[in-house]
XYZ file of C-alpha atoms in Angstrom:
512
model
C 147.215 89.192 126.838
C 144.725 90.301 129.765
C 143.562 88.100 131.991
C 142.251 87.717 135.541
C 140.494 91.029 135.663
C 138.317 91.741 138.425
C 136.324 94.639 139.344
C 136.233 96.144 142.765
C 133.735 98.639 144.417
C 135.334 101.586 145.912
C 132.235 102.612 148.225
C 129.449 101.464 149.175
C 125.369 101.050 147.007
C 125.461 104.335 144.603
C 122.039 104.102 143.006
C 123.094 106.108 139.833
C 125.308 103.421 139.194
C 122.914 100.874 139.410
C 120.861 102.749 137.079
C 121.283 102.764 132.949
C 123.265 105.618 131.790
C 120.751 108.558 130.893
C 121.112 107.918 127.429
C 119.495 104.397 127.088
C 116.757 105.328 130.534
C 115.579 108.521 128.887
C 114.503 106.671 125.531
C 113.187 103.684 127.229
C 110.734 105.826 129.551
C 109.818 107.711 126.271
C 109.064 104.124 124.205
C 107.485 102.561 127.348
C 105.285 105.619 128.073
C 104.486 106.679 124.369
C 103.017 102.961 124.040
C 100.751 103.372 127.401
C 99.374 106.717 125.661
C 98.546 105.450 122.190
C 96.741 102.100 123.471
C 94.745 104.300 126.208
C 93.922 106.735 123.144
C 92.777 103.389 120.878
C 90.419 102.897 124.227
C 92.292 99.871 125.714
C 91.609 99.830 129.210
C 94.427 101.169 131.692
C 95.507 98.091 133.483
C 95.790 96.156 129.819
C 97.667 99.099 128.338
C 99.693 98.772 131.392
C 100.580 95.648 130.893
C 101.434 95.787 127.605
C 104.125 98.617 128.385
C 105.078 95.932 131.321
C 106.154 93.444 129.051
C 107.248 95.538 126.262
C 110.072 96.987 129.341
C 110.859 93.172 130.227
C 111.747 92.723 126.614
C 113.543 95.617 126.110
C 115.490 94.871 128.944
C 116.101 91.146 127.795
C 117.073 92.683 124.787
C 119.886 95.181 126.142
C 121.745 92.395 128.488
C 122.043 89.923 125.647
C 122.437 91.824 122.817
C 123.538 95.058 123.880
C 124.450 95.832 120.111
C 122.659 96.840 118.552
C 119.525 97.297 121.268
C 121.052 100.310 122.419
C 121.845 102.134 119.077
C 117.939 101.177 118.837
C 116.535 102.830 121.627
C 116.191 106.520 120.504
C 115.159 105.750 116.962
C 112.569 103.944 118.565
C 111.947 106.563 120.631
C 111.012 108.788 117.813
C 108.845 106.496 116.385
C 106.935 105.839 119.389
C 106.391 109.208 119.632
C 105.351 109.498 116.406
C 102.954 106.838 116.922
C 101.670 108.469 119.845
C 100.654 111.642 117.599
C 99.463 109.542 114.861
C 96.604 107.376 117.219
C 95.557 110.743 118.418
C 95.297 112.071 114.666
C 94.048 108.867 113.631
C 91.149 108.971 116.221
C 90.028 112.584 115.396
C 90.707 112.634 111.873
C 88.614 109.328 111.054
C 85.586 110.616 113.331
C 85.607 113.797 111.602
C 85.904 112.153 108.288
C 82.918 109.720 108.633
C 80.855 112.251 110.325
C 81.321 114.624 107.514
C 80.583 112.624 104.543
C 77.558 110.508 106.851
C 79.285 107.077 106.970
C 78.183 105.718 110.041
C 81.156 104.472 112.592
C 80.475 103.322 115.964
C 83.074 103.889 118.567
C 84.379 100.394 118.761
C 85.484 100.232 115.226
C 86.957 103.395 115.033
C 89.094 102.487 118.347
C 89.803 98.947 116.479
C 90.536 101.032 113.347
C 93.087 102.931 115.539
C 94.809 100.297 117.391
C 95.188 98.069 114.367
C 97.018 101.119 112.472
C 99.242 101.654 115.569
C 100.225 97.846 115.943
C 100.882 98.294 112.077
C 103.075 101.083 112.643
C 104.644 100.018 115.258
C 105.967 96.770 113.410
C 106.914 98.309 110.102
C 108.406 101.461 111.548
C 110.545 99.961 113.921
C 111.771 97.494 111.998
C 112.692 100.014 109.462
C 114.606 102.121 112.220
C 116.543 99.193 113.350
C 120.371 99.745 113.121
C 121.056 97.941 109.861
C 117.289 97.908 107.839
C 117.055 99.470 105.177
C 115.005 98.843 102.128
C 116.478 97.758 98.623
C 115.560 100.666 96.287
C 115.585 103.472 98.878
C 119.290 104.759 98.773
C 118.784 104.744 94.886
C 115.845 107.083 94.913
C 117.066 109.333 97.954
C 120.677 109.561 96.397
C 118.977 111.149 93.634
C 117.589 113.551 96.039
C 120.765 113.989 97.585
C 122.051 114.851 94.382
C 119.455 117.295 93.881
C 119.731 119.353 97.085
C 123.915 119.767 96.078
C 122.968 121.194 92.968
C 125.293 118.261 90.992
C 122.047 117.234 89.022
C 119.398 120.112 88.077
C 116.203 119.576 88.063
C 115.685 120.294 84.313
C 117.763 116.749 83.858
C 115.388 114.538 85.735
C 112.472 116.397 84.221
C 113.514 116.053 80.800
C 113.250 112.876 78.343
C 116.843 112.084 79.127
C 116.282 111.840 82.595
C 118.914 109.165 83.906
C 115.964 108.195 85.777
C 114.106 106.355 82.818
C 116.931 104.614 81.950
C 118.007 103.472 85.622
C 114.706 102.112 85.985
C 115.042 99.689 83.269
C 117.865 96.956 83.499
C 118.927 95.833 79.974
C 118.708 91.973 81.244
C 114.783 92.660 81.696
C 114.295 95.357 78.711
C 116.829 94.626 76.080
C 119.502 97.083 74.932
C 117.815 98.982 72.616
C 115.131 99.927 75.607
C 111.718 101.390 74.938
C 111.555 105.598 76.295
C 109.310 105.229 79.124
C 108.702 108.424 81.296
C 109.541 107.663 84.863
C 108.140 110.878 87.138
C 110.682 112.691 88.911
C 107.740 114.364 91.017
C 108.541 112.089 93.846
C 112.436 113.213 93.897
C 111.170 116.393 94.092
C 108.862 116.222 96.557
C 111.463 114.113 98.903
C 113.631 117.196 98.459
C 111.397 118.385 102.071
C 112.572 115.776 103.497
C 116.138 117.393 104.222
C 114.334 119.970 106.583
C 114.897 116.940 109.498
C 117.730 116.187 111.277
C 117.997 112.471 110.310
C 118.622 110.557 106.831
C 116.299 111.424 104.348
C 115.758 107.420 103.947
C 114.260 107.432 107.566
C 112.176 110.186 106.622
C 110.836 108.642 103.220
C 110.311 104.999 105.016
C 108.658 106.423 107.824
C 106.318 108.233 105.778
C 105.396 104.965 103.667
C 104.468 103.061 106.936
C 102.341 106.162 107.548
C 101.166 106.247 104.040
C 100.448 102.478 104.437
C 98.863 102.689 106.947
C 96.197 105.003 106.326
C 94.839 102.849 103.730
C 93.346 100.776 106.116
C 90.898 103.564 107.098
C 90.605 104.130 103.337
C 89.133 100.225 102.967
C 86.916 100.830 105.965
C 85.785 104.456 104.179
C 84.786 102.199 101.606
C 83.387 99.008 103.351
C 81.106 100.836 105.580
C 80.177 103.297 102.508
C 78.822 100.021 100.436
C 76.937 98.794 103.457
C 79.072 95.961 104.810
C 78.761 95.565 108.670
C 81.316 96.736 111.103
C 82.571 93.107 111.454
C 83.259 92.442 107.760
C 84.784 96.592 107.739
C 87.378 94.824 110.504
C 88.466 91.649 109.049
C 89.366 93.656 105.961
C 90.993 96.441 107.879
C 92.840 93.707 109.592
C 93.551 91.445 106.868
C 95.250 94.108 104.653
C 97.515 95.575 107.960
C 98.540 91.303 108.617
C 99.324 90.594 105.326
C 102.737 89.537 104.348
C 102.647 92.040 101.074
C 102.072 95.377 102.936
C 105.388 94.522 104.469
C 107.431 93.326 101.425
C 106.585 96.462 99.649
C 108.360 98.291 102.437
C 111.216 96.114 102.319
C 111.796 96.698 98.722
C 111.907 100.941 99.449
C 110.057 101.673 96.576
C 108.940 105.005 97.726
C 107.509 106.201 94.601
C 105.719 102.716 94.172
C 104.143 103.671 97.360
C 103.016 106.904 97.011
C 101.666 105.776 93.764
C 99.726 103.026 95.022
C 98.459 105.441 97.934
C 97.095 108.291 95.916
C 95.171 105.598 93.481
C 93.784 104.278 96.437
C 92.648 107.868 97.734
C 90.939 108.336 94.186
C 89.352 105.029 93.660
C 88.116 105.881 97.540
C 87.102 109.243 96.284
C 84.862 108.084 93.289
C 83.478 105.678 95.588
C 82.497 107.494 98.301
C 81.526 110.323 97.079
C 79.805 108.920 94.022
C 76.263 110.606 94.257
C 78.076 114.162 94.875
C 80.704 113.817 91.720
C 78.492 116.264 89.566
C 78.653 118.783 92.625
C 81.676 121.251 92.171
C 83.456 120.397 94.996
C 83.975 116.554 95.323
C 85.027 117.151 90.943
C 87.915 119.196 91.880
C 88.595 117.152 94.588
C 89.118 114.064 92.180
C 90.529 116.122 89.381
C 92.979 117.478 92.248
C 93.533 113.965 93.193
C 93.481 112.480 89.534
C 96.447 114.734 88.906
C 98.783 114.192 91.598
C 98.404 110.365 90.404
C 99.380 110.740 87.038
C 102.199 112.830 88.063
C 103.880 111.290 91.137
C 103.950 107.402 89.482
C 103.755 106.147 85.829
C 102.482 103.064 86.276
C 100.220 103.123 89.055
C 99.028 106.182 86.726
C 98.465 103.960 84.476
C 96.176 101.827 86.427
C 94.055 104.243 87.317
C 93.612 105.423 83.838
C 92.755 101.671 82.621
C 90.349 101.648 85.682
C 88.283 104.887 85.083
C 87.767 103.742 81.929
C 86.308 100.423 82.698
C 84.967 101.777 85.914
C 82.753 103.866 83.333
C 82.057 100.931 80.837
C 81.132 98.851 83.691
C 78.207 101.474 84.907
C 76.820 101.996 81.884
C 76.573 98.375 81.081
C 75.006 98.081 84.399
C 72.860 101.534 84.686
C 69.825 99.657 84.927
C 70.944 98.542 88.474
C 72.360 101.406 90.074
C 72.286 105.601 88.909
C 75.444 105.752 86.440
C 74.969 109.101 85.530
C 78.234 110.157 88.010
C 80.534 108.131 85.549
C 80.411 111.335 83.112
C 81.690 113.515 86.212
C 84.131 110.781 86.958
C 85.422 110.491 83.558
C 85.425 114.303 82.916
C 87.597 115.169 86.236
C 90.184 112.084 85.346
C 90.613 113.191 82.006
C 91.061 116.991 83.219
C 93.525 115.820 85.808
C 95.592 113.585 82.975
C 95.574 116.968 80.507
C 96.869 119.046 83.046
C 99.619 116.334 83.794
C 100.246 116.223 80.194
C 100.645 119.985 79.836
C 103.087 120.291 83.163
C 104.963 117.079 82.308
C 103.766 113.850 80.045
C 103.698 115.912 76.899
C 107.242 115.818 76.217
C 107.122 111.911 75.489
C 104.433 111.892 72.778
C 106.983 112.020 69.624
C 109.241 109.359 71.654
C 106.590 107.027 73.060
C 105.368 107.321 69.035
C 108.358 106.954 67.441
C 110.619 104.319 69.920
C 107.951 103.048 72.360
C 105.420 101.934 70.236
C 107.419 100.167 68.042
C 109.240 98.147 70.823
C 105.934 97.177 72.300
C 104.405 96.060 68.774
C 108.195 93.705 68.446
C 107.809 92.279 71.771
C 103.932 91.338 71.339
C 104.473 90.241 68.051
C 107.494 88.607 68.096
C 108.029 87.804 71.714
C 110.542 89.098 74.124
C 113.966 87.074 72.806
C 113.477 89.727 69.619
C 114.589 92.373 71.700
C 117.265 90.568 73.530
C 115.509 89.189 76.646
C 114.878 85.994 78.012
C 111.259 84.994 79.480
C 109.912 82.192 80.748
C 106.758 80.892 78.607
C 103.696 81.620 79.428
C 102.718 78.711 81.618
C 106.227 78.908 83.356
C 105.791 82.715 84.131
C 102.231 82.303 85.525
C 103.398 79.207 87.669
C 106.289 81.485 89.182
C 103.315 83.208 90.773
C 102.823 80.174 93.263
C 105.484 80.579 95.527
C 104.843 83.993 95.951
C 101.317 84.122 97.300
C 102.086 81.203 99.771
C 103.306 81.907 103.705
C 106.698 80.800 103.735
C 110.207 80.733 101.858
C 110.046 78.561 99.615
C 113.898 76.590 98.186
C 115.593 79.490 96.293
C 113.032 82.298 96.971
C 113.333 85.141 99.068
C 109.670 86.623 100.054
C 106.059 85.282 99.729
C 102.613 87.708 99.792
C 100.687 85.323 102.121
C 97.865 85.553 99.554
C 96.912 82.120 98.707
C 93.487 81.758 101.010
C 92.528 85.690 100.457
C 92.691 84.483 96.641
C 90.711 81.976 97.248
C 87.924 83.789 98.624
C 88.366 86.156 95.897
C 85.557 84.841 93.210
C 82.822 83.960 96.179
C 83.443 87.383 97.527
C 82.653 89.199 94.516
C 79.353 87.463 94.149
C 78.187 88.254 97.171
C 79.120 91.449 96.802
C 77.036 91.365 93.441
C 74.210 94.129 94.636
C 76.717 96.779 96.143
C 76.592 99.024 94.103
C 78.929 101.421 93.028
C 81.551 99.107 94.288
C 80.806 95.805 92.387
C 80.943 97.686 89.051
C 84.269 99.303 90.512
C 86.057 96.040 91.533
C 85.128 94.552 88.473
C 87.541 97.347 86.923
C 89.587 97.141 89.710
C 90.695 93.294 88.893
C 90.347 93.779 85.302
C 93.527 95.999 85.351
C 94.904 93.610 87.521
C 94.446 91.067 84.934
C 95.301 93.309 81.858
C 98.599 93.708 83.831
C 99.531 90.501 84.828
C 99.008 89.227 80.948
C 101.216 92.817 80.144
C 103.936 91.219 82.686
C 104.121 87.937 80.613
C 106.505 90.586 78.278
C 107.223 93.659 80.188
C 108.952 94.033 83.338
C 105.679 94.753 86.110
C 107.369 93.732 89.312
C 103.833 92.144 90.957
C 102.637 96.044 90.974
C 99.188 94.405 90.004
C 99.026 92.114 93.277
C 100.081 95.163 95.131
C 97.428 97.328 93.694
C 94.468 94.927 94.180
C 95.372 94.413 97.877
C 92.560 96.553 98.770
C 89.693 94.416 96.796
C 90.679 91.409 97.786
C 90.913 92.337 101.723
C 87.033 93.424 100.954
C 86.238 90.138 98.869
C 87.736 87.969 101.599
C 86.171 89.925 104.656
C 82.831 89.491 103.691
C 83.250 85.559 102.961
C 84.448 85.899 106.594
C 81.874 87.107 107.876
C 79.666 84.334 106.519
C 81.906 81.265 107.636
C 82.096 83.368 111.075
C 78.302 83.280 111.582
C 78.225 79.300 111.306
C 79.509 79.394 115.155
C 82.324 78.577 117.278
C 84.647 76.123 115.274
C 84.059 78.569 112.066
C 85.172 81.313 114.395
C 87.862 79.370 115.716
C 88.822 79.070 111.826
C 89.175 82.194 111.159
C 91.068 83.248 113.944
C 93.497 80.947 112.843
C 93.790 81.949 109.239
C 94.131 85.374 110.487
C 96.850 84.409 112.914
C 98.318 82.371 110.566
C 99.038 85.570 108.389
C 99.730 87.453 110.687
C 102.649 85.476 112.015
C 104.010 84.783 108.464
C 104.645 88.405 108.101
C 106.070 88.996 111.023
C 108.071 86.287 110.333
C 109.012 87.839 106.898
C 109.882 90.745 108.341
C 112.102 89.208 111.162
C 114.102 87.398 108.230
C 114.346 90.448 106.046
C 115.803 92.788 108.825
C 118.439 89.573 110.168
C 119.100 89.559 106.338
C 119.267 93.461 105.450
C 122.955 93.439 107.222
C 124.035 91.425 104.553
C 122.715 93.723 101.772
C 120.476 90.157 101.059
């Protein structure tokens, strides 16, 4: 037992030991200064940037006297990231000015800074709180032990290619597919990809959620790519740049460490933005590599996302031809044409070793289960009504008894159905959200019997940030209290996923 300890001086002031030790100053300059740099490069003004970095150093300091663990195994992963983030607002601003410029999508300097500083505050959040000490997301040791196991040579890379890759199988729990399970091809392109990853000096998890936040992130220029292509004003381009960086999905994705989920989800994104944007040029040579490029890296880094798109080309084309009268359709041929080249050649380099199982096993699972329900395979599912009123508690903005996340959905929903009418006259990208939900729906009916995970809600995040920004905009115009409104909805989101994200890293510790 040791008590009564008391520590005496031996001289007199010594300012290095007043100072922190090098190893928590150094990293705390770097994270104070790497903020001031990225909010003067998003055009925040110096004394406000200033600021920021003032308070950010009071908290950080806070932070280190009352909870010195784990603040200071935090400071130098932050670090990085800040640093990171400081490259990334300086790519962000060039890249998107370049961008716009070169296909003639007008952006006025304001938005683009907005654009900028919303993707850093984005960043900021979800790549920090993936860096803390004990975050880390659910799936992401799964897919990068694979890797892991790759780069030792203990699994080849024939084995995950093949059709007995342990990865088809691990991706399908008996309790949710049965035990004699359907042979579904689950991509091992993203595996071997992440194999780059081991060229840093850190986990290979850091490296993969890291470049999902990144990945994430982007796709709010994508939206605004696409907003200000289709004519809606820099105001409604914001609200659905914001919307989609505030809401409580983005950040539940992350915590789940999907990687290949993400990726997916990214590159359909880039396509769909692709066809979109570049819809008048798709018979030119260039932009139909560019989407057959594009087409093919989706098919071959994510099955079901792959899937999506495939479903969404397809209607995307039905959907201009039943409305060429309104707007020039003939670009759906091109469009059609470079997806289909871009599944072959994903066929020929990987998909066409399934055909005689998907035939032979697959098909007939799927005709049992649609037939004869789920329970004559071996699994248990709610009915119908039950499984679409499980959807509630999900899309609200808080934890509801027994649940453990929520999308913060339920008002962007809302504005879902009056947002597509107005939108009515945009042409091409009425006729391509009307294909974009209808795959949403197709798969939400598909997840009343197969396993989907809410991939739908994830991949329609983009529409409905569009839908609900330009319903925005109108209640916005009405005049202060309508403003006021907004503001508060936005807040409201905003808050509820940093919330979410608060609870999931306190919770990560305990593997909850």
């Amino acid at each position: 037992l040791v008590e009564n300890v008391a520590l005496t001086p031996l001289g007199g002031f010594s300012l290095g030991a007043a100072l922190p030790p090098i190893s928590v100053l150094l990293p705390a300059l770097v994270i104070v200064t790497a903020l001031y740099g990225s909010l003067r490069r998003s055009n925040l003004k110096p004394w406000h940037a200033a600021a920021v970095g003032l308070a950010l150093a009071a908290l950080g300091t806070w932070a280190l006297v009352m909870f010195r663990y784990p603040t200071a195994f935090y400071l130098r992963p932050l670090a990085v990231v800040m640093l990171l983030g400081l490259a990334m607002a300086l790519l962000a601003d060039w890249s998107s000015s370049w961008l716009f410029a070169k296909l003639d999508i007008p952006l006025v300097n304001w938005l683009r800074h907005a654009l900028v500083l919303t993707f850093l505050v984005g960043f900021w959040l979800k790549a920090g709180g993936l860096v803390f000490p004990y975050m880390q997301g659910h799936d992401i040791e799964w897919h990068m032990n694979w890797v892991r196991r790759l780069l030792s040579g203990e699994v080849p890379f024939g084995l995950l290619f093949g059709t007995g890759s342990p990865l088809n199988e691990g991706t399908m729990p008996v309790d949710e597919w049965g035990a004699n399970r359907p042979v579904i091809p689950y991509s091992p392109f993203f595996q071997f990809f992440a194999v780059g990853f081991a060229i840093f000096p850190w986990k290979l998890e850091t490296t993969s959620d890291v470049l999902s936040v990144l990945l994430d992130g982007s796709r709010i220029f994508l939206i605004a790519l696409i907003a200000r292509k289709s004519g809606l004003s820099n105001r409604a381009t914001l609200l659905a740049a914001l919307l989609y960086a505030a809401t409580p999905a983005t950040f539940v994705l992350l915590v789940w460490g999907n990687a290949p989920t993400t990726m997916g989800l990214w590159l359909t994104l880039v396509a769909t933005t692709t066809i979109i944007v570049l819809w008048e040029r798709l018979r030119q040579p260039g932009p139909f590599v560019l989407l057959a490029a594009v087409s093919l890296l989706c098919m071959l880094f994510y099955t079901v996302t792959a899937a999506f798109h495939l479903f969404f080309v397809l209607l995307f084309a039905l959907m201009a031809w039943l409305l060429r009268s309104r707007f020039d359709a003939r670009p759906a041929l091109p469009m059609l044409l470079a997806t289909l080249l871009g599944f072959g050649v994903s066929v020929l380099i990987y998909y066409g070793q399934y055909i005689l199982p998907v035939l032979t096993i697959t098909l007939p699972y799927l005709g049992t289960i649609f037939s004869r329900g789920s329970e004559a395979v071996g699994v248990e599912r709610p009915d119908f009504a039950a499984y679409m009123l499980n959807y509630l508690p999900h899309v609200g903005y808080w934890l509801w008894p027994g649940r453990y996340l929520y999308y913060g959905l339920a008002l962007p929903l809302l504005a879902v159905i009056p947002g597509f009418v107005l939108l009515r006259d945009r042409q091409p990208l009425w006729a391509a959200m009307a294909a974009w939900f209808s795959v949403a729906l197709l798969f939400m009916l598909v997840g009343y019997r197969l396993s989907m995970v809410d991939k739908q809600l994830f991949y329609i995040l983009p529409p409905i940030c569009l839908c609900t920004a330009v319903v925005a905009e109108r209640i916005w115009a009405r005049g202060r209290w309508a403003q006021a409104l907004i503001v508060m909805i936005y807040v409201l989101t905003f808050a509820s996923a940093v919330g979410l994200w608060l609870i999931r890293i306190a919770r990560s510790s305990f593997g909850l």
